[in-house]
Amino acid sequence: MLDEMEKLVSLCKRRGFIFPSSEIYGGINGFWDYGPLGVELKRNLKEAWWRDHVQQRDDMVGLDCSIIMNPRVWEASGHVGGFSDPMVDCRATKERYRADQIFVFAYVLPAVNHKGEPTEAWLAGLGSTPEEAAVVPEKKAAKLAKRFGEPTGPPSVIPYLQLGPGDREKVIGPATDDRGTLTEPRSFNLMFKTFVGALETESSVAYLRPETAQGIFANFKNVLDTGRVKLPFGIAQIGKSFRNEINPRNFTFRSREFEQMEIEYFCRPEEAREWYAYWRTARFQWYVDLGLRSDRLRLRDHGPEELAFYSTATADIEYAFPFGTSELEGIAHRGDYDLKQHQKFSGKDLSYFDEERKERFVPHVVEPSAGADRATLAFLCEAYTEDQVGGEARTVLKFHRRIAPVKAAVLPLVKRDGMPEMAEAIYRELKRRQNVFYDEKGAIGRRYRRQDEAGTPFSITIDGQSLTDGTVTVRDRDSCRQWRVPAAGISRALDDLLEGEVGSGQ
Ligand code: GAP
């Protein structure tokens, strides 16, 4: 499975979907750049989200807030006090880990101390799940057995945070071969700090936002005062967020700079359960409709022990990535917690007056909070396919047409006899409405393969017959089926194809 991820990462680099940030300087951990194809894919995804949730609804408005806000916002939201992860350092390697992502595999190697007495040694692996974390210990167990002796039994798994201090001494860190190099867990705030203005003093400290949600709450009154909205209604925002993640990993899945697509949906308190149920289903279906298969998607309701104290219900939409099943989006019923916090900290009235019922109250909120980069990664994983065409192996990205970076390629069969001229004219016409690509270099089979790898749903080929009867060939990426259409109506024909059902081929 990991092999699948390596192939995808390499395709992303080679074809210009995703590059490591500042790569010519050796990169910077947790930051990524989207290349020419990747930027189109991510934009299409964000635009689909915006169109479906803001522009096509009567009960939603959008916002675009600043990234740096008054630091009091983050006091009110609880991020200054509580937005932290437990961190563990390795004294030997200087590596830093999130303590909740260290799982200890108690293989119980009968190690020997300097006095020759047997002492237990436990192996630590890293991952969001024990299965993910098992990879390193499994490889290492065999190697260390030579030094410490064979494990005394099959492994049992213990989360590092559940070990007592005495037992932590037994642990061999993920990147060492020695026991007891990991420090005790310490709390680490994930917000990036900066200074606003010329002075670098305590009073000029500000933060890069760790979520877009708080900009929405801070503008709740502004939006109400514009007079366009009546409960129930939502405010949506897409934008960058920043978290100084202790251990960025799994390609773009956990980055330090990423984009969120968040909705705060405000309603009457007694209707909040119903709206929560609505968004939980609607958001799941949105991914399915854009091509994520529902057997790889999962809706997981949080148990009571996982809920924030103010939330009565939360569900995660999870996707089975090659590196494990992980969260794509969270849908939380947050009650009136956020607006009340901002009311308290700002001293401003954030209540709503219901004209019909002559009632004043603080609305409750349901928050569907998605990550644009995680969703992009899930769509890339889902689209990645290796199959055979005419006995030849190919790699194809089977994106839904709505999010495919390039919608069609225009290809003259050969570079002579007037074919490039006709192709160029078609390309110019199509380009007015869709993102299309012109390619006349190399054998036609190779050009098709290149488009398959880029996830282009259709290729339009201009051949000898095109010059005599004015028809062109359309090739469907997934089925490789080809058929002829008149060049005269090609723009309309492509629009129709792009609006068709997934994989119908015509
Ligand atoms: N306002 C609620 C909130 O921010 P969250 O679960 O911390 O909730 C929501 O984040 C979504 O943002 C996640 O489901 C994920 O898609 C995305 N996200 C969070 N941290 C991320 C990271 N370090 N890298 C990439 N995406 C991230």
Coordinates of C-alpha atoms and ligand atoms in Angstrom, one line a residue:
M1 CA 0.0 0.0 0.0
L2 CA 2.8 2.4 0.8
D3 CA 4.3 1.6 -2.5
E4 CA 1.1 3.1 -4.0
M5 CA 1.7 6.3 -2.2
E6 CA 5.3 6.5 -3.4
K7 CA 4.1 6.1 -7.0
L8 CA 1.6 8.8 -6.5
V9 CA 4.1 11.2 -5.0
S10 CA 6.4 10.6 -7.9
L11 CA 3.7 11.1 -10.5
C12 CA 2.7 14.4 -8.7
K13 CA 6.3 15.6 -9.0
R14 CA 6.9 14.4 -12.5
R15 CA 3.7 15.7 -14.0
G16 CA 3.6 19.0 -12.1
F17 CA 0.8 18.4 -9.5
I18 CA 2.7 18.9 -6.3
F19 CA 6.3 19.9 -5.6
P20 CA 8.2 20.2 -2.2
S21 CA 8.3 23.9 -1.3
S22 CA 11.6 25.7 -2.0
E23 CA 13.0 22.5 -3.3
I24 CA 16.1 24.1 -4.9
Y25 CA 17.2 25.0 -1.3
G26 CA 16.5 21.5 0.1
G27 CA 12.8 22.1 0.8
I28 CA 11.2 22.9 4.1
N29 CA 9.3 20.2 6.0
G30 CA 5.5 20.6 6.0
F31 CA 5.2 23.0 3.1
W32 CA 4.2 22.2 -0.5
D33 CA 3.7 24.0 -3.8
Y34 CA 1.1 23.1 -6.4
G35 CA 2.4 23.0 -9.9
P36 CA 0.6 23.8 -13.2
L37 CA -1.7 20.8 -13.0
G38 CA -2.1 20.7 -9.3
V39 CA -3.2 24.3 -9.0
E40 CA -6.0 23.7 -11.5
L41 CA -7.1 20.5 -9.7
K42 CA -7.2 22.3 -6.3
R43 CA -8.9 25.4 -7.8
N44 CA -11.6 23.2 -9.4
L45 CA -12.2 21.5 -6.1
K46 CA -12.5 24.8 -4.2
E47 CA -14.7 26.3 -7.0
A48 CA -17.0 23.2 -6.9
W49 CA -17.3 23.6 -3.1
W50 CA -18.0 27.4 -3.4
R51 CA -20.5 27.0 -6.2
D52 CA -22.4 24.2 -4.5
H53 CA -22.5 25.7 -1.0
V54 CA -22.5 29.5 -1.6
Q55 CA -23.6 30.5 -5.0
Q56 CA -26.2 27.9 -5.6
R57 CA -27.9 28.3 -2.2
D58 CA -30.2 30.9 -0.8
D59 CA -29.1 30.4 2.8
M60 CA -25.4 31.0 2.5
V61 CA -23.1 34.0 2.1
G62 CA -19.3 34.1 1.8
L63 CA -16.4 35.9 3.5
D64 CA -12.7 36.4 2.9
C65 CA -11.1 37.4 6.2
S66 CA -7.5 38.4 7.0
I67 CA -5.1 35.8 8.1
I68 CA -3.7 37.9 11.0
M69 CA -6.4 39.0 13.4
N70 CA -6.5 40.8 16.7
P71 CA -4.8 38.3 19.1
R72 CA -7.8 38.5 21.5
V73 CA -9.7 36.4 18.9
W74 CA -7.4 33.5 19.7
E75 CA -7.8 34.1 23.5
A76 CA -11.6 33.9 23.0
S77 CA -11.5 30.9 20.8
G78 CA -9.2 29.0 23.3
H79 CA -6.3 28.6 20.9
V80 CA -3.8 30.7 23.0
G81 CA -4.5 28.6 26.1
G82 CA -5.3 25.2 24.6
F83 CA -4.3 24.6 21.0
S84 CA -1.5 22.4 21.7
D85 CA -0.2 18.9 21.1
P86 CA 2.0 16.8 23.4
M87 CA 5.5 16.7 22.1
V88 CA 8.4 14.3 22.8
D89 CA 12.0 14.9 21.8
C90 CA 14.6 12.3 21.2
R91 CA 17.8 13.2 23.1
A92 CA 20.0 11.1 20.7
T93 CA 18.7 12.2 17.3
K94 CA 17.1 15.6 18.2
E95 CA 14.0 14.4 16.3
R96 CA 10.7 15.7 17.6
Y97 CA 7.5 13.7 17.7
R98 CA 3.8 14.1 18.6
A99 CA 3.4 11.9 21.6
D100 CA 0.0 10.8 20.6
Q101 CA 1.5 9.4 17.4
I102 CA 4.0 7.2 19.1
F103 CA 2.9 3.6 19.6
V104 CA 5.1 1.3 21.6
F105 CA 5.3 -2.3 20.5
A106 CA 6.0 -4.3 23.5
Y107 CA 7.9 -7.0 21.7
V108 CA 9.8 -7.3 25.0
L109 CA 13.3 -7.8 23.8
P110 CA 15.3 -9.3 26.6
A111 CA 17.9 -6.6 26.5
V112 CA 21.0 -6.7 28.8
N113 CA 22.2 -3.7 30.9
H114 CA 25.8 -2.7 31.6
K115 CA 25.8 -5.2 34.5
G116 CA 24.8 -8.0 32.2
E117 CA 21.3 -8.1 33.8
P118 CA 18.3 -8.7 31.4
T119 CA 16.1 -5.6 31.0
E120 CA 13.1 -5.2 28.8
A121 CA 13.4 -3.1 25.6
W122 CA 10.3 -1.9 23.8
L123 CA 10.2 -0.6 20.2
A124 CA 8.4 2.6 19.3
G125 CA 6.9 3.3 15.9
L126 CA 5.2 6.4 14.5
G127 CA 1.8 6.7 13.0
S128 CA -1.8 7.9 13.5
T129 CA -2.8 4.2 13.9
P130 CA -1.0 1.2 15.4
E131 CA -0.9 -0.4 11.9
E132 CA 0.8 2.6 10.4
A133 CA 3.2 2.7 13.4
A134 CA 4.1 -1.0 13.1
V135 CA 6.2 -0.6 10.0
V136 CA 9.4 0.5 11.6
P137 CA 9.2 -1.8 14.7
E138 CA 8.7 -4.8 12.5
K139 CA 11.8 -4.0 10.5
K140 CA 13.8 -3.1 13.5
A141 CA 12.8 -6.1 15.7
A142 CA 14.7 -8.4 13.4
K143 CA 17.8 -6.1 13.4
L144 CA 17.8 -5.6 17.2
A145 CA 17.2 -9.2 18.0
K146 CA 20.9 -9.8 17.1
R147 CA 21.9 -7.4 19.8
F148 CA 19.4 -7.9 22.5
G149 CA 18.1 -11.4 21.8
E150 CA 14.8 -12.6 20.2
P151 CA 11.5 -11.0 21.3
T152 CA 10.0 -13.1 24.1
G153 CA 6.5 -13.1 22.5
P154 CA 4.2 -11.5 19.9
P155 CA 3.9 -7.7 20.2
S156 CA 1.2 -5.9 22.1
V157 CA 0.6 -2.3 21.3
I158 CA 0.5 0.5 23.9
P159 CA 0.1 4.2 23.1
Y160 CA 3.1 6.1 24.4
L161 CA 1.0 8.5 26.4
Q162 CA -0.4 5.6 28.4
L163 CA 3.0 4.4 29.6
G164 CA 4.1 5.4 33.1
P165 CA 7.5 7.2 33.4
G166 CA 9.3 4.1 34.5
D167 CA 8.1 2.2 31.4
R168 CA 9.1 5.1 29.1
E169 CA 12.7 4.3 30.1
K170 CA 12.4 1.0 28.3
V171 CA 11.4 2.5 25.0
I172 CA 13.7 2.5 22.0
G173 CA 12.8 5.6 20.0
P174 CA 11.7 5.4 16.3
A175 CA 15.1 6.6 15.0
T176 CA 17.5 5.1 17.5
D177 CA 18.7 1.7 18.6
D178 CA 19.1 2.7 22.3
R179 CA 16.6 2.7 25.2
G180 CA 15.5 5.7 27.2
T181 CA 16.3 8.5 24.7
L182 CA 12.8 9.9 24.5
T183 CA 11.9 12.8 26.8
E184 CA 8.7 13.1 28.9
P185 CA 5.8 14.6 26.8
R186 CA 5.5 18.4 26.9
S187 CA 2.7 20.7 25.7
F188 CA 3.5 22.6 22.5
N189 CA 1.2 25.4 21.1
L190 CA 0.7 24.9 17.4
M191 CA 0.1 28.6 16.4
F192 CA 2.8 30.4 14.4
K193 CA 3.7 33.6 16.2
T194 CA 4.8 36.8 14.5
F195 CA 5.1 40.5 15.4
V196 CA 3.0 43.3 13.9
G197 CA 4.8 46.6 13.4
A198 CA 8.4 47.6 14.0
L199 CA 8.7 46.5 17.6
E200 CA 9.2 42.9 18.6
T201 CA 7.6 43.1 22.0
E202 CA 5.0 41.1 23.9
S203 CA 2.3 43.6 23.0
S204 CA 3.0 43.3 19.3
V205 CA 2.7 39.5 19.2
A206 CA 0.2 38.2 16.6
Y207 CA -0.6 34.8 15.2
L208 CA -1.2 33.3 11.8
R209 CA -4.7 31.9 12.0
P210 CA -4.8 28.2 12.7
E211 CA -8.4 27.9 11.3
T212 CA -10.6 30.1 9.1
A213 CA -13.6 29.6 11.4
Q214 CA -12.8 32.4 13.9
G215 CA -12.9 35.0 11.1
I216 CA -16.5 34.0 10.5
F217 CA -17.5 34.3 14.2
A218 CA -15.7 37.6 14.5
N219 CA -17.7 38.9 11.5
F220 CA -21.1 37.5 12.6
K221 CA -22.4 40.9 13.6
N222 CA -21.1 42.6 10.4
V223 CA -22.9 40.0 8.3
L224 CA -26.1 40.3 10.3
D225 CA -26.0 44.1 9.9
T226 CA -25.8 43.9 6.1
G227 CA -29.4 42.8 6.4
R228 CA -29.2 40.1 3.8
V229 CA -29.6 37.1 6.1
K230 CA -32.2 35.5 8.3
L231 CA -31.9 32.3 10.4
P232 CA -31.1 29.7 9.4
F233 CA -28.1 30.8 7.4
G234 CA -24.5 29.9 6.9
I235 CA -21.3 31.9 6.3
A236 CA -18.6 30.1 4.3
Q237 CA -14.9 30.8 3.8
I238 CA -12.0 29.3 1.9
G239 CA -8.5 30.3 2.9
K240 CA -5.1 29.5 4.2
S241 CA -4.5 28.3 7.8
F242 CA -1.3 27.6 9.5
R243 CA -0.3 25.1 12.2
N244 CA 3.2 24.5 13.4
E245 CA 2.6 20.8 13.3
I246 CA 5.2 18.8 15.3
N247 CA 5.4 16.1 12.8
P248 CA 4.1 17.0 9.3
R249 CA 3.7 13.7 7.4
N250 CA 2.0 11.7 4.7
F251 CA 2.7 14.1 1.8
T252 CA 0.3 17.0 2.0
F253 CA -2.0 15.3 4.5
R254 CA -0.6 17.0 7.5
S255 CA 1.1 20.2 6.4
R256 CA 2.1 23.4 8.3
E257 CA 0.4 25.7 5.7
F258 CA -2.9 24.4 4.2
E259 CA -6.2 25.6 3.0
Q260 CA -9.6 25.1 4.7
M261 CA -13.1 25.3 3.4
E262 CA -15.3 26.0 6.4
I263 CA -19.0 26.7 6.9
E264 CA -20.5 28.1 10.1
Y265 CA -24.2 27.3 9.8
F266 CA -26.3 29.4 12.3
C267 CA -29.8 28.3 13.4
R268 CA -32.3 28.4 16.2
P269 CA -31.2 26.2 19.2
E270 CA -34.0 23.7 18.9
E271 CA -33.2 23.2 15.2
A272 CA -29.5 22.5 15.6
R273 CA -29.8 18.7 15.8
E274 CA -31.7 18.6 12.6
W275 CA -29.2 20.8 10.8
Y276 CA -26.3 18.8 12.2
A277 CA -27.9 15.6 10.7
Y278 CA -28.5 17.5 7.4
W279 CA -24.8 18.6 7.1
R280 CA -23.4 15.3 8.1
T281 CA -25.2 13.6 5.2
A282 CA -24.9 16.4 2.7
R283 CA -21.1 16.8 3.1
F284 CA -20.6 13.0 2.8
Q285 CA -22.6 12.9 -0.4
W286 CA -20.7 15.8 -1.9
Y287 CA -17.5 13.8 -1.9
V288 CA -19.3 10.8 -3.3
D289 CA -20.8 12.9 -6.1
L290 CA -17.4 14.2 -7.0
G291 CA -16.1 10.7 -7.4
L292 CA -14.8 9.5 -4.0
R293 CA -16.2 6.0 -3.7
S294 CA -18.3 5.5 -0.7
D295 CA -16.6 2.3 0.3
R296 CA -13.4 4.2 0.8
L297 CA -15.3 7.0 2.6
R298 CA -16.5 6.6 6.1
L299 CA -18.6 8.7 8.5
R300 CA -17.4 8.2 12.0
D301 CA -19.4 9.6 14.9
H302 CA -17.3 10.7 17.9
G303 CA -17.8 8.9 21.1
P304 CA -18.6 10.9 24.2
E305 CA -14.9 10.8 25.3
E306 CA -13.8 12.5 22.1
L307 CA -16.3 15.4 22.1
A308 CA -15.3 18.9 23.1
F309 CA -17.1 19.9 26.3
Y310 CA -19.3 22.4 24.4
S311 CA -20.2 20.0 21.5
T312 CA -23.2 17.6 21.7
A313 CA -22.3 15.8 18.5
T314 CA -19.3 15.6 16.0
A315 CA -18.7 13.3 13.1
D316 CA -15.6 12.9 10.9
I317 CA -15.7 12.1 7.2
E318 CA -12.7 9.8 6.8
Y319 CA -11.0 8.4 3.7
A320 CA -9.0 5.2 3.3
F321 CA -5.7 6.6 2.1
P322 CA -2.9 4.2 1.2
F323 CA -1.2 5.2 4.5
G324 CA -4.4 4.5 6.6
T325 CA -7.9 5.8 7.2
S326 CA -7.8 9.4 8.2
E327 CA -10.0 12.5 8.6
L328 CA -11.0 14.6 5.5
E329 CA -13.5 16.8 7.3
G330 CA -15.2 17.3 10.6
I331 CA -18.8 18.2 11.1
A332 CA -19.4 19.6 14.6
H333 CA -22.5 20.7 16.5
R334 CA -20.9 23.5 18.5
G335 CA -24.0 24.9 20.3
D336 CA -23.6 28.7 21.1
Y337 CA -20.1 28.3 22.5
D338 CA -18.2 30.3 19.9
L339 CA -20.5 33.3 19.7
K340 CA -20.8 33.4 23.5
Q341 CA -17.0 33.4 23.9
H342 CA -16.6 36.3 21.4
Q343 CA -19.5 38.1 23.2
K344 CA -17.6 37.7 26.5
F345 CA -14.2 38.7 25.2
S346 CA -15.3 41.6 22.9
G347 CA -18.1 43.0 25.0
K348 CA -20.2 43.2 21.9
D349 CA -23.8 41.8 21.6
L350 CA -23.7 38.9 19.2
S351 CA -27.4 37.9 19.6
Y352 CA -30.0 37.6 16.9
F353 CA -33.5 39.1 17.0
D354 CA -36.2 37.0 15.5
E355 CA -38.7 39.5 14.0
E356 CA -41.5 37.0 13.7
R357 CA -41.3 35.6 17.1
K358 CA -40.1 38.8 18.8
E359 CA -37.3 36.8 20.5
R360 CA -33.7 37.6 21.1
F361 CA -31.1 34.7 21.5
V362 CA -27.6 33.6 20.6
P363 CA -27.9 31.2 17.6
H364 CA -26.4 27.7 17.7
V365 CA -24.0 26.6 15.1
V366 CA -23.1 23.6 13.0
E367 CA -19.6 23.6 11.5
P368 CA -18.7 21.5 8.5
S369 CA -14.9 22.0 8.3
A370 CA -13.0 20.6 5.4
G371 CA -9.4 20.8 4.2
A372 CA -8.8 21.6 0.5
D373 CA -5.4 20.0 0.5
R374 CA -6.5 16.8 2.1
A375 CA -9.5 16.6 -0.2
T376 CA -7.1 17.2 -3.2
L377 CA -4.9 14.3 -1.9
A378 CA -7.9 12.0 -1.5
F379 CA -9.1 12.8 -5.1
L380 CA -5.6 12.1 -6.4
C381 CA -5.4 8.8 -4.5
E382 CA -8.9 7.8 -5.7
A383 CA -8.1 8.7 -9.3
Y384 CA -4.8 6.9 -9.5
T385 CA -5.2 3.8 -11.6
E386 CA -2.9 1.4 -13.4
D387 CA -4.6 -0.6 -16.2
Q388 CA -3.9 -2.2 -19.6
V389 CA -5.0 -0.7 -22.9
G390 CA -4.5 -3.0 -26.0
G391 CA -2.0 -5.1 -24.0
E392 CA 0.0 -2.0 -22.9
A393 CA 0.2 -0.9 -19.3
R394 CA -0.8 2.7 -18.6
T395 CA -1.2 5.0 -15.6
V396 CA -4.3 7.1 -15.6
L397 CA -5.8 9.6 -13.2
K398 CA -9.6 9.0 -13.4
F399 CA -10.7 12.4 -12.1
H400 CA -14.4 13.4 -12.2
R401 CA -14.8 15.8 -15.1
R402 CA -15.7 18.7 -12.8
I403 CA -12.3 18.7 -11.1
A404 CA -10.0 17.4 -13.9
P405 CA -7.3 20.0 -14.4
V406 CA -7.4 20.0 -18.2
K407 CA -10.8 19.2 -19.8
A408 CA -9.6 18.2 -23.2
A409 CA -6.5 17.8 -25.3
V410 CA -6.5 18.9 -29.0
L411 CA -4.1 16.7 -31.0
P412 CA -3.3 16.8 -34.7
L413 CA -2.5 13.2 -35.8
V414 CA 0.6 14.4 -37.7
K415 CA 2.4 17.7 -38.0
R416 CA 1.6 18.2 -41.7
D417 CA -1.1 18.3 -44.4
G418 CA -3.1 21.1 -42.7
M419 CA -3.9 19.1 -39.6
P420 CA -2.0 21.4 -37.2
E421 CA -3.9 24.4 -38.7
M422 CA -7.3 22.8 -38.2
A423 CA -6.4 21.6 -34.7
E424 CA -5.1 25.1 -33.7
A425 CA -8.4 26.6 -34.8
I426 CA -10.4 24.1 -32.7
Y427 CA -8.0 24.6 -29.8
R428 CA -8.5 28.4 -29.9
E429 CA -12.3 28.0 -30.0
L430 CA -12.4 25.6 -27.1
K431 CA -10.0 27.6 -25.0
R432 CA -12.5 30.5 -24.8
R433 CA -14.7 28.3 -22.6
Q434 CA -12.6 25.5 -21.1
N435 CA -9.1 24.8 -20.0
V436 CA -7.8 22.8 -22.9
F437 CA -4.3 21.8 -24.0
Y438 CA -2.7 21.6 -27.5
D439 CA 0.0 19.0 -28.2
E440 CA 1.5 18.1 -31.6
K441 CA 4.7 16.5 -30.4
G442 CA 5.4 12.7 -30.7
A443 CA 3.5 9.6 -31.6
I444 CA -0.3 9.8 -31.0
G445 CA -0.2 6.9 -28.6
R446 CA 2.3 8.6 -26.4
R447 CA 0.3 11.8 -26.4
Y448 CA -2.8 9.9 -25.2
R449 CA -0.7 8.3 -22.4
R450 CA 0.5 11.8 -21.3
Q451 CA -3.1 13.0 -21.2
D452 CA -4.2 9.9 -19.3
E453 CA -1.5 10.6 -16.6
A454 CA -2.7 14.2 -16.4
G455 CA -6.3 13.0 -15.9
T456 CA -7.6 14.8 -19.0
P457 CA -11.1 13.3 -19.7
F458 CA -11.2 13.8 -23.5
S459 CA -8.8 14.0 -26.3
I460 CA -9.8 15.4 -29.7
T461 CA -7.8 14.2 -32.6
I462 CA -7.7 15.8 -36.0
D463 CA -6.7 13.3 -38.8
G464 CA -6.8 13.0 -42.5
Q465 CA -10.6 12.3 -42.6
S466 CA -11.1 15.6 -40.6
L467 CA -9.8 17.6 -43.6
T468 CA -12.2 15.9 -46.0
D469 CA -15.4 15.5 -44.0
G470 CA -15.0 18.0 -41.2
T471 CA -15.3 15.5 -38.4
V472 CA -12.8 14.9 -35.5
T473 CA -12.3 11.9 -33.2
V474 CA -13.1 12.1 -29.5
R475 CA -11.4 9.7 -27.2
D476 CA -12.7 8.9 -23.7
R477 CA -9.9 8.7 -21.1
D478 CA -11.4 5.9 -19.0
S479 CA -12.8 3.5 -21.6
C480 CA -10.4 4.6 -24.4
R481 CA -13.4 4.4 -26.7
Q482 CA -13.3 6.7 -29.8
W483 CA -16.1 8.2 -31.9
R484 CA -16.4 10.9 -34.5
V485 CA -18.2 14.3 -34.1
P486 CA -18.5 17.2 -36.5
A487 CA -15.8 19.8 -35.8
A488 CA -18.4 22.6 -36.4
G489 CA -20.2 21.9 -33.1
I490 CA -17.2 20.8 -31.1
S491 CA -17.5 23.5 -28.4
R492 CA -21.1 22.6 -27.5
A493 CA -20.3 18.9 -27.8
L494 CA -17.4 19.2 -25.3
D495 CA -19.7 21.1 -22.9
D496 CA -22.3 18.3 -23.1
L497 CA -19.6 15.7 -22.5
L498 CA -18.3 17.5 -19.5
E499 CA -21.7 17.7 -18.0
G500 CA -22.4 14.0 -18.6
E501 CA -22.4 11.2 -16.1
V502 CA -19.0 10.0 -14.8
G503 CA -17.5 7.3 -17.1
S504 CA -20.4 7.2 -19.6
G505 CA -17.9 7.8 -22.4
Q506 CA -20.4 9.7 -24.6
Ligands
GAP1 N1 -12.6 24.9 12.7 C1 -12.5 23.5 13.0 C2 -11.2 23.0 12.6 O1 -10.3 23.7 12.1 P1 -9.9 20.7 12.4 O2 -10.4 19.3 12.5 O3 -8.7 21.1 13.2 O4 -11.2 21.6 12.7 C3 -10.5 20.9 9.9 O5 -9.6 21.0 10.8 C4 -9.9 20.3 8.6 O6 -8.8 21.1 8.2 C5 -9.4 18.9 8.8 O7 -10.5 17.9 8.6 C6 -8.4 18.8 7.6 O8 -9.1 18.5 6.4 C7 -7.9 20.2 7.6 N2 -6.6 20.2 8.3 C8 -6.4 20.4 9.6 N3 -5.1 20.4 9.9 C9 -4.4 20.2 8.8 C10 -3.0 20.0 8.4 N4 -2.1 20.2 9.3 N5 -2.7 19.8 7.1 C11 -3.7 19.7 6.2 N6 -5.0 19.8 6.4 C12 -5.4 20.1 7.7

